[in-house]
XYZ file of C-alpha atoms in Angstrom:
779
model
C -23.462 -28.464 29.947
C -21.086 -29.318 27.118
C -17.628 -28.564 28.521
C -15.740 -29.769 25.469
C -13.220 -27.328 24.103
C -10.510 -27.687 21.512
C -6.858 -27.038 22.291
C -5.486 -24.776 19.564
C -1.714 -24.758 19.178
C 0.606 -22.537 17.096
C 2.914 -23.608 14.303
C 5.522 -21.383 12.692
C 7.475 -24.239 11.114
C 7.134 -27.879 10.064
C 8.829 -28.950 13.313
C 6.468 -26.975 15.533
C 3.491 -28.204 13.477
C 4.395 -31.818 14.233
C 5.198 -30.892 17.824
C 1.662 -29.526 18.216
C 0.021 -32.595 16.726
C 2.129 -35.169 18.547
C 1.453 -33.509 21.889
C -2.312 -33.380 21.716
C -3.477 -30.305 19.795
C -7.011 -30.569 18.457
C -6.323 -27.830 15.929
C -3.284 -25.923 14.660
C -3.152 -22.324 13.408
C -0.410 -21.446 10.949
C 0.388 -19.111 8.099
C 2.073 -19.018 4.742
C 4.895 -16.615 4.050
C 2.614 -13.616 3.480
C -0.434 -11.877 4.931
C -0.001 -13.200 8.456
C 0.782 -11.455 11.733
C 3.972 -13.434 12.352
C 5.996 -12.745 9.240
C 9.180 -13.239 11.276
C 8.283 -16.921 11.775
C 9.499 -19.515 9.235
C 5.929 -20.187 8.033
C 4.988 -22.560 5.205
C 5.109 -22.727 1.441
C 1.811 -23.513 -0.309
C 2.997 -27.051 -1.034
C 4.038 -27.613 2.579
C 0.730 -26.231 3.774
C -1.300 -28.620 1.615
C 0.736 -31.576 2.890
C 0.246 -30.359 6.454
C -3.546 -30.220 6.034
C -3.547 -33.834 4.877
C -1.195 -34.917 7.667
C -3.348 -33.216 10.294
C -6.709 -34.413 9.010
C -5.634 -38.059 8.975
C -4.903 -37.662 12.687
C -8.173 -35.902 13.423
C -6.652 -32.416 13.757
C -8.005 -29.227 12.139
C -5.930 -26.543 10.420
C -6.679 -22.799 10.483
C -4.989 -20.361 8.122
C -3.743 -17.136 9.718
C -4.500 -14.421 7.204
C -4.697 -11.910 10.024
C -3.116 -8.749 8.677
C -4.507 -5.694 6.949
C -4.530 -6.109 3.177
C -3.774 -3.589 0.437
C -6.115 -3.189 -2.539
C -3.728 -4.905 -4.924
C -3.302 -7.890 -2.556
C -6.965 -8.845 -2.172
C -7.098 -10.996 -5.302
C -3.963 -12.909 -4.316
C -5.208 -13.400 -0.745
C -8.573 -14.742 -1.932
C -6.847 -17.023 -4.455
C -4.674 -18.415 -1.663
C -7.744 -19.187 0.451
C -9.493 -20.833 -2.508
C -6.486 -23.052 -3.206
C -6.119 -24.196 0.416
C -9.885 -24.582 0.794
C -9.818 -26.944 -2.191
C -7.487 -29.157 -0.127
C -9.642 -29.122 2.991
C -8.605 -26.011 4.957
C -10.925 -25.850 7.973
C -11.058 -22.086 8.617
C -9.342 -18.773 7.958
C -8.456 -16.258 10.695
C -8.962 -12.694 9.448
C -8.382 -9.140 10.682
C -9.358 -7.155 7.591
C -13.143 -6.637 7.326
C -12.942 -6.015 3.569
C -11.124 -9.290 3.033
C -13.600 -11.103 5.284
C -16.632 -9.845 3.350
C -15.087 -10.973 0.069
C -14.243 -14.403 1.487
C -17.865 -14.731 2.552
C -19.027 -13.771 -0.951
C -16.549 -15.849 -2.968
C -15.993 -18.901 -0.706
C -19.237 -18.982 1.313
C -18.684 -22.430 2.807
C -15.394 -21.764 4.546
C -15.505 -20.772 8.198
C -14.234 -17.263 9.023
C -12.687 -16.575 12.432
C -12.297 -12.975 13.621
C -8.689 -12.477 14.692
C -7.787 -10.974 18.045
C -6.322 -8.224 15.818
C -9.931 -7.004 15.423
C -9.816 -5.889 19.093
C -13.121 -7.562 19.974
C -13.789 -7.041 23.675
C -17.584 -6.749 23.946
C -20.767 -8.615 23.170
C -21.853 -5.789 20.838
C -18.808 -6.354 18.629
C -19.355 -10.119 18.648
C -22.995 -9.625 17.618
C -21.918 -7.327 14.776
C -19.495 -9.932 13.430
C -22.049 -12.698 13.907
C -24.494 -10.762 11.711
C -21.935 -10.533 8.921
C -21.016 -14.187 8.725
C -18.200 -14.833 11.189
C -18.431 -18.290 12.762
C -15.889 -17.700 15.536
C -14.405 -14.703 17.356
C -10.994 -14.668 19.001
C -11.528 -12.298 21.900
C -9.099 -9.599 22.954
C -6.677 -10.815 25.613
C -7.808 -8.049 27.991
C -10.979 -9.791 29.213
C -11.624 -11.468 32.564
C -13.244 -14.886 32.881
C -16.502 -13.234 33.987
C -16.532 -10.939 30.956
C -15.752 -13.878 28.677
C -18.585 -15.894 30.218
C -21.091 -13.075 29.657
C -20.197 -13.001 25.964
C -20.287 -16.807 25.596
C -23.711 -17.056 27.214
C -25.243 -14.456 24.893
C -24.032 -15.478 21.442
C -24.190 -18.522 19.201
C -20.815 -17.679 17.673
C -17.909 -19.818 18.861
C -15.588 -18.002 21.253
C -11.834 -18.535 21.298
C -9.579 -17.303 24.110
C -5.810 -17.092 24.553
C -4.735 -19.066 27.641
C -0.949 -19.065 27.360
C 1.841 -17.010 25.854
C 2.849 -13.456 25.040
C 0.585 -10.590 26.049
C 0.770 -7.258 24.214
C 0.378 -4.193 26.397
C -1.930 -2.707 23.757
C -5.186 -4.145 22.540
C -4.148 -6.115 19.451
C -4.963 -4.202 16.294
C -4.834 -0.880 18.168
C -1.050 -0.497 18.338
C 0.692 1.772 15.854
C 3.949 2.304 17.759
C 6.092 -0.016 15.684
C 4.659 1.380 12.469
C 4.964 5.055 13.378
C 8.422 4.801 14.949
C 10.219 1.985 13.161
C 8.169 1.746 9.949
C 7.374 -1.880 10.804
C 3.639 -2.351 11.117
C 2.232 -4.767 13.656
C -0.935 -4.769 11.565
C 1.188 -6.122 8.715
C 2.947 -8.794 10.758
C 6.230 -6.943 11.258
C 6.029 -5.640 14.826
C 9.409 -4.539 16.215
C 8.042 -4.885 19.779
C 8.681 -1.351 21.030
C 6.710 -2.256 24.184
C 9.660 -4.482 25.165
C 11.982 -1.451 25.264
C 12.882 0.819 28.198
C 10.970 3.999 28.955
C 11.007 6.809 31.487
C 7.862 8.247 33.031
C 7.635 11.995 33.624
C 5.157 14.208 35.416
C 4.728 17.491 33.553
C 3.773 20.809 35.096
C 3.266 24.291 33.735
C 4.873 27.149 35.664
C 3.900 30.461 34.152
C 4.576 29.953 30.426
C 7.097 27.148 30.781
C 6.707 23.415 31.183
C 8.821 21.491 33.662
C 9.196 17.740 33.980
C 9.788 15.527 36.997
C 11.108 12.007 36.378
C 9.116 9.371 38.287
C 10.573 6.175 36.805
C 13.736 6.146 34.767
C 14.865 3.732 32.059
C 12.655 0.771 32.981
C 10.534 -1.792 31.110
C 7.331 0.049 31.964
C 5.253 -1.372 29.082
C 6.501 -4.968 28.892
C 3.749 -7.316 30.041
C 4.373 -10.734 31.546
C 3.069 -13.704 29.571
C -0.312 -15.329 30.240
C -0.317 -18.545 32.284
C -3.967 -19.599 32.220
C -3.667 -23.228 33.293
C -5.568 -22.750 36.554
C -8.444 -21.043 34.739
C -9.238 -23.942 32.382
C -12.252 -25.264 34.405
C -13.835 -21.798 34.600
C -13.283 -21.172 30.891
C -14.853 -24.512 30.029
C -17.833 -23.775 32.254
C -18.116 -20.341 30.639
C -18.610 -21.989 27.247
C -15.321 -21.145 25.539
C -15.015 -23.262 22.400
C -11.273 -22.998 21.837
C -8.318 -22.505 24.195
C -5.452 -20.929 22.296
C -1.712 -21.078 22.903
C 0.347 -18.157 21.556
C 3.721 -18.863 19.966
C 4.106 -19.046 16.193
C 7.533 -17.446 16.556
C 8.587 -19.822 19.320
C 10.579 -23.074 19.067
C 9.182 -26.546 18.417
C 10.267 -27.464 21.964
C 8.091 -24.637 23.317
C 5.094 -25.845 21.294
C 5.608 -29.448 22.378
C 5.990 -28.670 26.070
C 3.182 -26.143 26.430
C 0.731 -28.156 24.314
C 1.464 -31.350 26.262
C 0.806 -29.753 29.656
C -2.343 -27.892 28.619
C -3.726 -31.041 26.988
C -3.220 -32.931 30.237
C -5.214 -30.402 32.259
C -7.844 -29.954 29.574
C -8.598 -33.671 29.743
C -8.919 -33.684 33.527
C -12.487 -33.751 34.774
C -11.611 -31.213 37.461
C -8.441 -29.243 38.165
C -7.959 -28.794 41.895
C -4.418 -27.451 41.763
C -1.773 -27.179 39.111
C 1.158 -29.349 40.075
C 4.328 -27.442 40.930
C 6.416 -29.497 38.518
C 4.096 -28.520 35.646
C 4.264 -24.837 36.596
C 8.027 -25.038 36.817
C 8.281 -26.773 33.460
C 6.162 -24.089 31.792
C 8.340 -21.412 33.364
C 11.486 -23.179 32.218
C 10.170 -23.458 28.671
C 9.482 -19.718 28.474
C 8.418 -16.941 30.794
C 9.013 -13.236 31.177
C 9.950 -12.479 34.773
C 7.374 -14.744 36.418
C 3.868 -16.116 36.139
C 0.849 -13.921 35.407
C -2.771 -14.742 34.653
C -2.981 -11.832 32.230
C -6.446 -10.318 32.605
C -8.273 -13.608 33.252
C -8.787 -12.735 36.915
C -9.039 -8.983 36.298
C -6.663 -6.078 35.681
C -3.170 -6.177 37.175
C -0.787 -3.310 37.659
C 2.962 -3.107 38.358
C 3.156 -6.807 39.238
C 2.111 -7.649 35.669
C 5.178 -5.935 34.175
C 8.550 -7.538 33.426
C 10.715 -5.068 35.289
C 13.715 -7.451 35.325
C 13.766 -8.269 31.635
C 11.392 -8.375 28.659
C 13.057 -11.594 27.483
C 12.718 -15.171 28.637
C 13.994 -15.402 32.218
C 13.350 -19.102 32.760
C 13.817 -20.179 36.383
C 15.668 -18.341 39.146
C 18.936 -20.147 39.805
C 20.482 -18.100 42.620
C 22.490 -14.967 43.373
C 26.190 -14.523 42.704
C 28.214 -15.103 45.893
C 31.632 -14.668 44.322
C 33.476 -14.619 41.001
C 36.804 -16.253 40.174
C 37.975 -15.515 36.626
C 35.287 -16.987 34.327
C 33.432 -18.797 37.144
C 30.614 -17.513 39.325
C 29.693 -19.031 42.671
C 26.102 -19.468 43.820
C 23.838 -21.552 46.036
C 21.400 -23.310 43.744
C 17.690 -22.502 43.874
C 17.162 -24.998 41.038
C 19.053 -27.928 39.537
C 21.830 -27.203 37.036
C 23.436 -29.374 34.377
C 25.984 -29.068 31.584
C 24.689 -27.314 28.457
C 21.943 -25.457 30.336
C 21.546 -21.827 29.290
C 22.000 -19.175 31.989
C 21.785 -15.403 32.191
C 23.326 -13.170 34.856
C 21.533 -9.862 35.483
C 24.222 -7.397 36.461
C 22.756 -3.927 37.036
C 22.001 -2.634 33.520
C 23.850 -5.381 31.677
C 23.332 -9.099 31.255
C 25.787 -11.908 30.675
C 24.443 -14.925 28.774
C 26.192 -18.246 28.318
C 25.812 -21.994 27.985
C 27.154 -23.885 30.997
C 30.397 -25.549 29.882
C 31.776 -26.594 33.250
C 30.484 -27.134 36.801
C 32.660 -27.274 39.918
C 31.615 -28.013 43.488
C 32.110 -25.678 46.444
C 35.734 -26.858 46.744
C 36.349 -25.936 43.122
C 36.530 -29.573 42.077
C 35.140 -30.387 38.613
C 31.788 -32.176 38.739
C 30.370 -31.786 35.210
C 27.081 -33.531 35.967
C 23.688 -32.441 37.241
C 23.839 -30.750 40.640
C 20.653 -30.447 42.647
C 19.008 -27.537 44.417
C 20.633 -26.354 47.676
C 24.237 -27.090 46.705
C 26.934 -24.465 46.276
C 28.621 -24.580 42.859
C 30.985 -22.691 40.613
C 29.659 -22.291 37.042
C 31.570 -21.331 33.926
C 32.016 -19.821 31.421
C 31.139 -16.205 32.356
C 33.272 -14.020 30.126
C 32.568 -10.641 31.766
C 32.847 -9.221 35.250
C 29.626 -9.363 37.285
C 28.722 -7.964 40.682
C 28.223 -10.030 43.838
C 24.476 -10.211 44.441
C 23.605 -10.326 40.736
C 20.652 -12.586 39.996
C 21.213 -15.684 37.870
C 18.479 -17.397 35.829
C 18.427 -20.740 34.046
C 16.932 -19.765 30.690
C 17.013 -23.230 29.151
C 17.353 -26.808 30.346
C 19.297 -29.136 28.071
C 17.655 -32.166 29.655
C 14.132 -30.789 29.174
C 14.887 -29.713 25.600
C 16.080 -33.216 24.729
C 12.937 -34.674 26.255
C 10.724 -32.283 24.291
C 12.546 -33.019 21.037
C 11.713 -36.684 21.530
C 8.112 -35.666 22.187
C 7.744 -34.367 18.633
C 10.409 -36.330 16.744
C 8.380 -39.506 17.182
C 5.365 -40.017 14.968
C 2.921 -41.571 17.383
C -0.365 -39.656 17.162
C -3.176 -41.952 16.049
C -6.834 -41.287 15.372
C -9.257 -43.639 17.061
C -11.670 -45.385 14.716
C -14.495 -47.877 14.906
C -14.359 -50.974 12.733
C -17.090 -53.318 11.509
C -15.961 -56.523 9.722
C -18.294 -58.909 7.898
C -17.102 -62.457 7.170
C -20.254 -64.276 6.156
C -21.181 -67.397 4.168
C -21.540 -66.964 0.427
C -20.677 -63.240 0.550
C -17.581 -61.213 -0.244
C -15.652 -60.117 2.847
C -16.236 -56.454 3.740
C -15.087 -53.868 6.237
C -16.266 -50.421 7.356
C -13.967 -47.870 9.037
C -15.655 -45.020 10.943
C -13.678 -41.997 12.200
C -14.554 -39.656 15.076
C -15.989 -37.166 12.537
C -18.295 -39.964 11.331
C -16.323 -40.284 8.096
C -17.131 -43.792 6.836
C -15.123 -45.912 4.403
C -16.636 -49.172 3.193
C -14.549 -51.684 1.301
C -15.468 -55.064 -0.148
C -12.808 -57.610 -1.055
C -13.473 -59.888 -3.968
C -13.155 -63.007 -1.881
C -15.853 -65.324 -0.517
C -14.785 -67.259 2.616
C -14.306 -71.004 2.224
C -15.851 -73.638 4.445
C -13.245 -74.811 6.938
C -11.764 -78.251 6.226
C -9.938 -78.464 9.520
C -9.928 -75.590 12.038
C -12.334 -72.719 11.489
C -11.298 -69.128 12.135
C -12.529 -67.254 15.209
C -12.878 -63.614 16.246
C -9.481 -63.630 17.953
C -7.798 -64.708 14.720
C -9.546 -61.988 12.725
C -8.897 -59.336 15.376
C -5.174 -60.082 15.578
C -4.792 -59.830 11.826
C -6.717 -56.597 11.432
C -4.987 -54.956 14.398
C -1.580 -54.978 12.711
C -1.811 -51.273 11.786
C 1.420 -49.835 13.152
C 2.166 -48.395 9.718
C -0.995 -46.290 9.828
C -1.915 -43.320 12.060
C -5.001 -45.074 13.439
C -5.965 -47.226 16.365
C -9.092 -49.226 17.101
C -11.514 -47.697 19.558
C -14.037 -50.437 18.930
C -14.102 -53.442 16.609
C -17.196 -55.442 15.773
C -16.728 -58.726 13.943
C -19.725 -60.367 12.270
C -18.477 -63.918 11.675
C -20.439 -66.963 10.592
C -19.370 -70.319 11.996
C -17.418 -72.932 10.079
C -15.489 -70.534 7.816
C -11.855 -70.231 6.837
C -10.006 -67.206 5.361
C -6.297 -67.225 4.473
C -4.215 -64.741 6.454
C -3.110 -63.123 3.183
C -6.733 -62.202 2.399
C -7.284 -60.665 5.831
C -4.083 -58.660 5.355
C -5.298 -57.531 1.946
C -8.654 -56.487 3.431
C -6.897 -54.462 6.131
C -4.308 -52.892 3.826
C -6.679 -51.863 1.040
C -9.319 -50.421 3.387
C -6.808 -48.316 5.316
C -5.185 -47.035 2.144
C -8.605 -45.928 0.956
C -9.249 -44.216 4.295
C -5.982 -42.275 3.986
C -6.750 -41.407 0.382
C -10.178 -40.107 1.400
C -8.505 -37.322 3.372
C -6.947 -35.926 0.222
C -9.753 -33.495 -0.451
C -9.725 -32.007 -3.910
C -12.700 -29.696 -4.273
C -13.199 -28.403 -7.804
C -12.727 -24.655 -7.438
C -12.304 -23.711 -11.084
C -15.741 -22.124 -11.135
C -14.798 -20.035 -8.079
C -11.371 -19.089 -9.423
C -12.823 -17.903 -12.712
C -15.247 -15.595 -10.906
C -12.835 -13.951 -8.436
C -11.954 -10.994 -10.635
C -15.584 -10.233 -11.435
C -16.698 -10.601 -7.818
C -13.993 -8.201 -6.638
C -15.172 -5.341 -8.837
C -15.916 -2.127 -6.979
C -18.304 0.751 -7.606
C -16.477 4.069 -7.704
C -17.959 7.451 -6.873
C -17.874 10.618 -8.945
C -14.449 12.255 -8.969
C -14.647 15.511 -7.013
C -11.067 16.666 -7.234
C -11.964 20.018 -8.848
C -13.632 23.038 -7.243
C -13.908 21.507 -3.849
C -13.547 22.991 -0.384
C -11.908 20.738 2.188
C -13.320 21.151 5.684
C -11.129 21.465 8.752
C -12.135 19.563 11.868
C -10.771 19.326 15.406
C -10.434 16.233 17.573
C -9.976 16.791 21.322
C -8.264 14.112 23.358
C -9.667 15.751 26.489
C -12.104 18.625 26.491
C -10.917 21.605 28.533
C -13.699 24.091 29.130
C -11.147 26.828 29.897
C -9.376 26.579 26.563
C -10.381 28.280 23.312
C -9.426 25.777 20.631
C -10.444 28.135 17.845
C -7.569 30.527 18.522
C -5.096 28.102 16.956
C -3.987 29.116 13.458
C -4.859 25.713 12.012
C -8.274 25.740 13.616
C -9.487 29.171 12.468
C -11.560 27.640 9.652
C -12.848 24.748 11.731
C -16.296 23.545 10.806
C -16.551 20.528 13.093
C -15.264 19.454 16.503
C -15.069 15.858 17.808
C -15.495 15.340 21.551
C -15.149 12.011 23.342
C -18.443 10.813 24.754
C -16.889 10.347 28.195
C -16.286 14.129 28.306
C -20.023 14.720 27.981
C -20.636 13.177 31.404
C -19.627 16.282 33.332
C -19.524 19.153 30.869
C -22.379 18.694 28.434
C -23.738 22.203 29.085
C -20.346 23.795 28.410
C -19.995 21.910 25.161
C -23.210 23.178 23.657
C -23.017 26.650 25.186
C -19.414 27.409 24.237
C -18.804 25.410 21.072
C -21.936 24.603 19.115
C -22.226 28.226 17.980
C -18.732 28.061 16.453
C -18.707 24.602 14.897
C -20.713 21.409 14.512
C -20.305 19.098 17.498
C -19.712 15.403 16.779
C -19.659 12.893 19.623
C -16.842 10.342 19.509
C -17.269 6.711 20.547
C -13.716 5.485 21.228
C -12.070 2.290 20.050
C -12.253 0.612 23.474
C -15.501 0.733 25.437
C -15.722 -1.131 28.741
C -18.711 -1.550 31.069
C -19.113 1.919 32.630
C -18.833 3.818 29.368
C -21.058 1.301 27.597
C -23.821 1.933 30.168
C -23.460 5.670 29.678
C -23.672 5.300 25.899
C -26.801 3.176 26.186
C -28.449 5.681 28.518
C -27.295 9.024 27.105
C -26.198 8.790 23.465
C -29.618 9.521 22.006
C -30.096 12.462 24.391
C -26.718 13.866 23.311
C -27.729 13.574 19.665
C -31.121 15.149 20.362
C -29.408 18.072 22.125
C -27.889 19.257 18.877
C -24.999 16.945 18.040
C -24.566 16.734 14.277
C -22.889 13.355 14.012
C -20.947 10.456 15.501
C -17.298 9.506 15.048
C -17.331 5.704 15.431
C -14.148 4.012 16.661
C -15.777 0.727 17.697
C -17.736 -1.579 15.377
C -20.054 -2.580 18.217
C -21.885 0.768 17.967
C -22.367 0.946 14.207
C -25.861 -0.552 14.328
C -26.973 1.880 17.051
C -25.467 4.813 15.160
C -27.317 3.785 11.991
C -30.604 3.713 13.926
C -29.954 7.219 15.263
C -29.068 8.431 11.768
C -32.506 7.358 10.559
C -34.178 9.301 13.365
C -32.077 12.481 13.488
C -30.420 12.801 10.062
C -26.899 12.920 11.531
C -23.614 12.130 9.786
C -21.568 9.052 10.623
C -17.781 8.920 10.390
C -15.665 5.780 10.762
C -12.501 6.442 12.789
C -9.017 5.187 11.879
C -9.117 2.741 14.817
C -11.342 0.491 12.661
C -8.329 0.000 10.386
C -9.883 0.706 6.985
C -6.884 -0.304 4.895
C -8.406 -0.899 1.471
C -11.268 0.050 -0.827
C -13.163 -3.141 0.030
C -13.389 -2.281 3.717
C -14.480 1.243 2.801
C -17.096 -0.154 0.411
C -18.471 -2.411 3.151
C -18.923 0.423 5.641
C -20.366 2.689 2.955
C -22.922 0.003 2.081
C -24.093 0.053 5.697
C -24.816 3.771 5.541
C -21.570 5.359 6.760
C -20.987 8.839 5.302
C -17.247 9.406 5.767
C -14.319 7.011 6.242
C -11.122 7.866 8.086
C -8.597 5.459 6.515
C -5.807 3.822 8.454
C -3.087 6.321 9.321
C -0.564 3.721 8.147
C -1.518 4.393 4.508
C 0.222 6.742 2.093
C -1.582 9.555 0.261
C -1.639 7.390 -2.861
C -3.260 4.492 -0.985
C -5.779 6.807 0.663
C -6.558 8.228 -2.763
C -7.704 4.767 -3.911
C -10.116 4.595 -0.986
C -11.383 8.085 -1.759
C -12.660 6.769 -5.111
C -15.151 4.712 -3.108
C -16.404 7.274 -0.599
C -15.728 10.566 1.145
C -12.732 10.375 3.453
C -11.188 12.342 6.276
C -7.480 12.284 7.060
C -5.716 12.905 10.375
C -2.939 15.389 11.167
C -0.982 16.465 14.289
C -1.499 13.689 16.866
C -2.592 10.068 16.733
C -3.167 7.353 19.317
C -0.329 4.863 18.903
C -1.421 2.508 21.680
C -4.584 1.766 23.675
C -4.294 -0.355 26.805
C -6.350 -1.667 29.704
C -3.156 -1.593 31.738
C -2.661 1.784 33.381
C 0.915 2.945 33.773
C -0.212 5.722 36.146
C -2.033 3.306 38.424
C 1.076 1.110 38.440
C 3.825 3.669 38.945
C 2.206 6.875 40.199
C -0.481 5.784 42.649
C 0.972 2.280 43.207
C -2.470 0.751 42.726
C -2.925 -2.843 43.889
C -5.423 -5.411 42.669
C -8.989 -4.749 43.942
C -8.013 -1.244 45.151
C -10.082 1.728 44.058
C -8.478 4.042 41.547
C -6.964 7.251 42.963
C -7.313 8.958 39.559
C -3.813 10.421 39.129
C -4.855 11.179 35.539
C -7.253 13.885 36.736
C -4.473 16.033 38.101
C -1.161 16.540 36.380
C -0.151 15.510 32.871
C 2.276 12.682 32.174
C 4.557 11.657 29.340
C 6.676 8.645 28.491
C 10.077 9.030 26.888
C 11.866 6.238 25.035
C 15.632 5.822 24.892
C 15.764 7.937 21.712
C 14.078 10.868 23.421
C 10.725 10.501 21.660
C 7.777 11.573 23.816
C 4.393 9.913 24.226
C 1.565 11.737 25.988
C -0.215 9.509 28.504
C -3.968 10.083 28.103
C -6.266 8.206 30.478
C -10.037 7.873 30.358
C -10.969 7.461 33.996
C -14.461 6.175 33.151
C -13.043 2.669 32.735
C -9.306 3.242 33.261
C -8.333 2.954 29.604
C -4.873 4.349 28.820
C -3.760 5.735 25.477
C -0.328 6.808 24.309
C -0.472 9.729 21.900
C 2.260 11.278 19.810
C 2.537 13.675 16.846
C 2.880 12.503 13.267
C 4.235 14.308 10.263
C 1.775 16.215 8.059
C 0.650 14.472 4.905
C 1.746 16.134 1.687
C 0.059 16.061 -1.738
C -3.392 15.942 -0.158
C -4.802 17.578 -3.274
C -4.357 14.205 -5.014
C -7.116 12.717 -2.867
C -10.246 13.066 -4.986
C -12.996 12.774 -2.365
C -11.185 14.396 0.545
C -14.033 15.718 2.654
C -12.071 16.975 5.657
C -8.755 17.191 7.464
C -8.776 16.468 11.185
C -6.400 18.335 13.506
C -5.948 16.658 16.881
C -5.204 18.479 20.138
C -4.081 17.557 23.622
C -5.243 19.904 26.374
């Protein structure tokens, strides 16, 4: 089995780019200052990016462009032009979230590799197969998968699979979080996430007594949604055996020191034949570089609950240093649980407040100034703590000055060299020649206009030639193998050997400056981006009203609501059909068309049910399918051919532009629900392509495999069976501003959603092909 896998490192700046390369990255992913999911990072100008591609390629490193945000209609041309320009300079691949952008890249620049971003929420083989069919060469899987689930996907697809092994972990499936957008008007799907999951929340149990609701607080003002970072070092052997092509480190917003340190350690373990145990000093160094309240494996060894949450702090906590024993003015006393030195960063957690500082002075237990490194176990006084803290407060070392200096040296040097093979020919009556062969089998042949002379005194030997050619410290190469074909009795001046070496290596470097002629592509972009618009139906139309039920309640009459009196269609989650199918068709189908909803996240149990029962549900009288997961589009299209049903794309598929809508329409989709992040004007553009439905009342702002109820209501532990607290009472989260989020759990696979109301859209009459308005209800 081929266990080779690339190490893919992040770069949000020139410094972190070089840190990645100098510490062993096989590939680097990075963005320009637009259209990427880390707009808060420094990023690169176009000119810097082109130079970086050349720098990386000379050293045998690939570069992937992060173009992993949703794109507006009027940005598509610019985004494609950017890809064309970087492709002309050798860009290796582009990482994409937007399906409309991806399909146009495939059409306009067919030879560039397209990687599906983790922002596409791909968590199943069905989704991977769908993307494989439409030209994606690699898929970055959702971070919510276990090693076993990853292996199943790898073994059943020819597409390359990429997996995050280290760094930040969102509580929501990436691409399925709208919290930042809906609350702070900063869209995570546009690279501007305000990280609301790192804020404090309170969890309430809600009950109805007579006509009034009461709430009972279960957890108050805690970091209930802040996930610990992934530390996947110990899982490298299993991931390699599974067939993962690329191991990815998160961190484009992190420092160059972070990139250097994490890349260096992961490269070391990736190159080991077998990892028995991760050394404690490597674990500790990774924790010191950055961690949120301890080590977690993410989902690699299955779902975790309360122990996967950063209850202490959502920020970097580094390494535990000790607890406060006493305070004297600006000094705190503690017994060290780790070494401490001047200029280290520390943070004191004091009830609800924290005190952060850089260590400016260290005294021993007798209050005598030491001001040098003090080792674990000693009692010290540390300053300068400007505020009063409580005895017993926990102290963390959030940065190590000594380690940071070491890591700066690890990327400040320019030492990375690509290994090459060399063949030299010094033969009688022939010009001297040399061939340089890189690891990618790139071959440069160079012939010097010089025929060796017959030796008058001492002839040259292989050692003489080797020593001359090996003087390549000025070049980012080193010899892996050198073959010298040398006839006897010859002499060559040292200056000629130097000229042979210098000219051949300059040509090798120059060969990496790829300049593909893209004028013919550039001239065609505008024509290739033309869309086919539908007939304008803004006049004399009747807009349908539909209902979406987050949970079907057989005891509730949804048609009594004022907004629902004209309802023509009702959407019901397929998981609700498992127990109440008879009720659905007996009580509802006479009042409105029933559409079955396939949600955005489908894990194993629900997938089996869909495979076994979906056609039966359609045959029983269901009029259509609301599709929230691309993995089921092909199956839905097959059923449409057999039963003449309607197919609706849900907003979870993030249709953000007319090109995405056009793609789904071309497959046979009848109605598109555009992204809820769009304005009426932007939705109106999409409505020129196809019929659309818009959403009112409630939307899902987060979908997670982590269950807050399992963690903080039933105190579920790993490998314990679920006690299904979601089947009893209702629960809500409240943020520090008093905003409420309904906690909706699908117990089929323990998928949690947070749902909240949105404001009604105005000026809907401006949307030309508005087929229907969806009103969403929580039972």
